[in-house]
Amino acid sequence: MSGVQYLRPTSLAEVQACLQQHPQAQLLAGGQSLLAAMRLGLTQPSHLVDLQDVPELQDIRVTDDGVWIGAMATHARIAAHPEIQQHHPMLAKLAHGIADQQVRNVGTLGGSLANNDPAACWPAGVLAYGATLFTTQREIPADEFFTDLFTTALKPDEVLLGVLWPACACAQYVKYEQPASRFAMVGVAVTRATGHDHSAVRVAITGLGNGVTRWPEAEAALQAHWSVQALNGVHLSAELAHTDVHASASYRAHLSAVLCRRAVAAHTGEEAHLPRHAPPSTPRAPASRVRKDRAHSATQPTNNPTAISGSHHLGQTVAVVWDAVLDPVVLQQCIPGCESMQRLSDTQYTAVVKVGLGPVSARFETQIRVMPVCTPSQGEPAVCHLHLSGQAGSLGQGEAEVVVQLRAHATGTSPAAQGTHLQWQATPQMSGQLAQLGNRLMQASARSLSTQFFERLARVLSGQDASPPKRGFFSAIAELFRHWHPLIFRK
Ligand SMILES: Cc1cc2nc3c(=O)[nH]c(=O)nc-3n(C[C@H](O)[C@H](O)[C@H](O)COP(=O)(O)OP(=O)(O)OC[C@H]3O[C@@H](n4cnc5c(N)ncnc54)[C@H](O)[C@@H]3O)c2cc1C
């Protein structure tokens, strides 16, 4: 962290002046996320602008219409505030459930929201309340604030002042915590509005996928009838969830449904149990079948719990998609942040990718080896293996094996109805300090980047994006490396 200047303004005007004067400066709240990211070399601000002496960010005010909580209010202050405990018990409970006392004493509401960790608790509270976030430049409704993984609508020179929470008739937050960090494996916040909008219900889930999200089907069911029973038959697709070493996507989706029922039951007094005949989650194959499948798994995704996977439907034939996947020019267009890609041989490339996600800001270099296993002319599924590897300077090494499968998926008999089901699975491995970044962070970002890649691939293949190539294929998958492979070149 050498060379970072520490600034300690005593007013909002001074904070803004610091940000104007030093465009590479970063705001420092309690440092619970920012200092950890700096220690790992993921971000290198020129200046730290400490907000702790700025009085405009400290206020907590409870009124009949709701509560204002300043951005620099710590979790501990919010949890212990008598009026919040009385009028907004959910907010006090949510704050009290964050991490341990040491983290709560310094971690702040504003830092948590600006950081937008995909498993953080406050984003779920803010989204379920339909709260308004006030900044030095504007008011931002909660629905527009959380834009992506570790990313918000905040601009670099924008300071979050605080949050205005409306009064609610009912509000409940229930989380199932990951025991080591106490972050939410999944957390569900449910609110029911007061006044003429009494039936308006909002359900927000954290820890599920790439960031906090609302659950419209549950909201509609609860709006029609405010009861646990109303949730019978309302299911959350596991496609919205991610899998990591802690939990599978289907488990996360199931947990969301269970926690939502518990949150409603806390108000209605009903039993929260799922109905006896709830549809089972993905059926498990018998053990003998699994063993047999593994014997034939050279072309199959594995059951490795650290694997990240996804699937996409593309509107082109397998042959067309196959050619695109192996074409570095097309692929370079699709990799988010890929600045250049060089061909070393027919099967080997290097790519330089500029990374800018949440606390990470870096350029990194990836070596990519492509190994076609079964071409479309050889049969189905067409399968390609990729090996990605990189050295992250003193941070350690990262590598990943990626399997991409393509199957024909026709929706009709006409040529226009021919499509491809693309399935991919990546098994990343990290060593050195990179391993400390943990699967939660790495896998969530990898999923986000991979999704971006395949969305771009679909656009390019359908002719919607004819822009000249700026990026490369493997980035989507290579961006799996964002967190374990950063900082070969810095900005
Ligand atoms: C061990 C551990 C366990 C945790 N468990 C949980 C948990 O269970 N649930 C949960 O929700 N959180 C949890 N957290 C997160 C923690 O509570 C903090 O809220 C979070 O790390 C942000 O820290 P901070 O407030 O110190 O902000 P910092 O780390 O100082 O800043 C974080 C980011 O926000 C920016 N920022 C800060 N303030 C502002 C502002 N006013 N305007 C604009 N940008 C700003 C900074 O520039 C930085 O990019 C945990 C953290 C740790 C270390």
Coordinates of C-alpha atoms and ligand atoms in Angstrom, one line a residue, residues 12 15 19 25-37 39 43 48-51 57 70-75 94-95 97-100 102-117 119-124 134-136 145 150 152 154-162 173 175 177-178 180-185 206 358-359 440, ligand 1:
L12 CA -18.7 17.4 2.6
V15 CA -14.6 15.8 0.4
L19 CA -12.3 14.0 -5.3
A25 CA -8.7 8.9 -4.9
Q26 CA -11.1 6.6 -3.2
L27 CA -13.5 7.2 -0.3
L28 CA -12.7 5.4 2.9
A29 CA -15.6 4.6 5.3
G30 CA -14.6 1.8 7.8
G31 CA -12.1 0.2 5.5
Q32 CA -13.7 -3.3 6.1
S33 CA -13.7 -4.1 2.3
L34 CA -11.5 -1.4 0.9
L35 CA -8.4 -2.0 3.0
A36 CA -8.7 -5.8 2.4
A37 CA -8.9 -5.2 -1.4
R39 CA -3.8 -5.4 0.8
T43 CA -7.0 -1.6 -6.1
L48 CA -7.7 7.7 0.6
V49 CA -10.4 10.2 1.6
D50 CA -11.5 9.3 5.1
L51 CA -15.1 10.2 5.7
L57 CA -22.9 11.7 6.9
G70 CA -26.5 8.7 7.1
A71 CA -23.9 6.8 5.0
M72 CA -21.3 6.8 7.8
A73 CA -23.6 5.2 10.4
T74 CA -22.0 2.0 11.5
H75 CA -23.9 -1.3 11.8
L94 CA -30.3 -6.8 10.0
A95 CA -27.5 -4.6 11.3
G97 CA -26.8 -9.9 12.3
I98 CA -23.8 -8.5 10.3
A99 CA -20.5 -10.3 11.0
D100 CA -19.1 -9.8 14.5
Q102 CA -15.6 -5.7 15.6
V103 CA -16.8 -5.5 12.0
R104 CA -20.1 -3.9 13.2
N105 CA -18.2 -1.2 15.1
V106 CA -16.5 0.1 12.0
G107 CA -18.4 -1.2 9.0
T108 CA -20.9 1.3 7.6
L109 CA -24.2 1.4 5.8
G110 CA -22.7 3.6 3.0
G111 CA -19.7 1.4 2.6
S112 CA -21.8 -1.8 2.4
L113 CA -24.1 -0.2 -0.2
A114 CA -21.3 1.3 -2.3
N115 CA -19.4 -2.0 -2.3
N116 CA -22.5 -4.0 -3.3
D117 CA -21.1 -7.4 -2.3
A119 CA -23.9 -11.6 -0.4
A120 CA -24.3 -8.4 1.7
C121 CA -27.3 -7.8 3.9
W122 CA -28.0 -4.1 3.5
P123 CA -28.7 -4.2 -0.3
A124 CA -31.5 -6.7 0.4
F134 CA -29.3 10.3 -1.6
T135 CA -25.9 11.3 -3.1
T136 CA -24.1 14.6 -3.6
F145 CA -28.9 1.6 -7.6
F150 CA -19.8 -5.1 -6.9
T152 CA -23.7 0.5 -8.4
L154 CA -22.6 5.7 -8.2
K155 CA -20.1 7.7 -10.3
P156 CA -16.5 8.0 -9.3
D157 CA -16.9 11.5 -7.9
E158 CA -20.3 10.9 -6.3
V159 CA -20.6 10.5 -2.5
L160 CA -23.5 8.6 -1.0
L161 CA -25.0 10.8 1.7
G162 CA -27.5 8.4 3.2
Y173 CA -35.1 -10.0 7.0
K175 CA -30.7 -14.9 6.4
E177 CA -25.4 -17.4 7.1
Q178 CA -22.2 -18.8 5.8
A180 CA -17.1 -18.6 8.6
S181 CA -17.8 -15.1 7.3
R182 CA -21.4 -14.6 8.5
F183 CA -22.2 -13.2 5.0
A184 CA -25.5 -14.4 3.7
M185 CA -25.5 -17.8 2.0
T206 CA -29.2 -11.5 -1.5
G358 CA -15.9 -3.3 -7.9
P359 CA -12.7 -3.1 -6.0
R440 CA -17.8 -16.4 -3.1
Ligands
LIG1 C1 -15.4 -10.6 8.3 C2 -16.5 -9.8 7.6 C3 -17.8 -10.2 7.7 C4 -18.8 -9.5 7.1 N1 -20.1 -9.9 7.1 C5 -21.1 -9.2 6.6 C6 -22.5 -9.7 6.6 O1 -22.8 -10.7 7.2 N2 -23.4 -8.9 6.0 C7 -23.1 -7.7 5.4 O2 -24.0 -7.0 4.8 N3 -21.8 -7.2 5.3 C8 -20.8 -8.0 5.9 N4 -19.5 -7.5 5.9 C9 -19.3 -6.2 5.2 C10 -19.1 -5.1 6.2 O3 -20.1 -5.0 7.1 C11 -18.9 -3.7 5.6 O4 -20.2 -3.1 5.4 C12 -18.4 -3.7 4.2 O5 -17.2 -4.5 4.2 C13 -18.0 -2.2 3.8 O6 -17.1 -1.8 4.7 P1 -17.0 -0.3 5.1 O7 -18.3 0.2 5.5 O8 -15.9 -0.2 6.1 O9 -16.6 0.5 3.7 P2 -15.1 0.6 3.1 O10 -14.5 -0.7 3.0 O11 -14.4 1.7 3.7 O12 -15.6 1.0 1.6 C14 -16.2 0.1 0.7 C15 -16.4 0.8 -0.6 O13 -17.4 1.8 -0.5 C16 -16.9 3.1 -1.0 N5 -17.6 4.0 -0.1 C17 -17.6 4.0 1.3 N6 -18.4 5.0 1.7 C18 -18.9 5.6 0.6 C19 -19.8 6.7 0.4 N7 -20.3 7.4 1.5 N8 -20.1 7.1 -0.8 C20 -19.6 6.5 -1.9 N9 -18.7 5.4 -1.8 C21 -18.4 5.0 -0.5 C22 -15.4 3.0 -0.8 O14 -14.7 3.9 -1.6 C23 -15.1 1.5 -1.1 O15 -15.1 1.4 -2.5 C24 -18.5 -8.2 6.5 C25 -17.2 -7.8 6.4 C26 -16.2 -8.5 7.0 C27 -14.8 -8.0 7.0

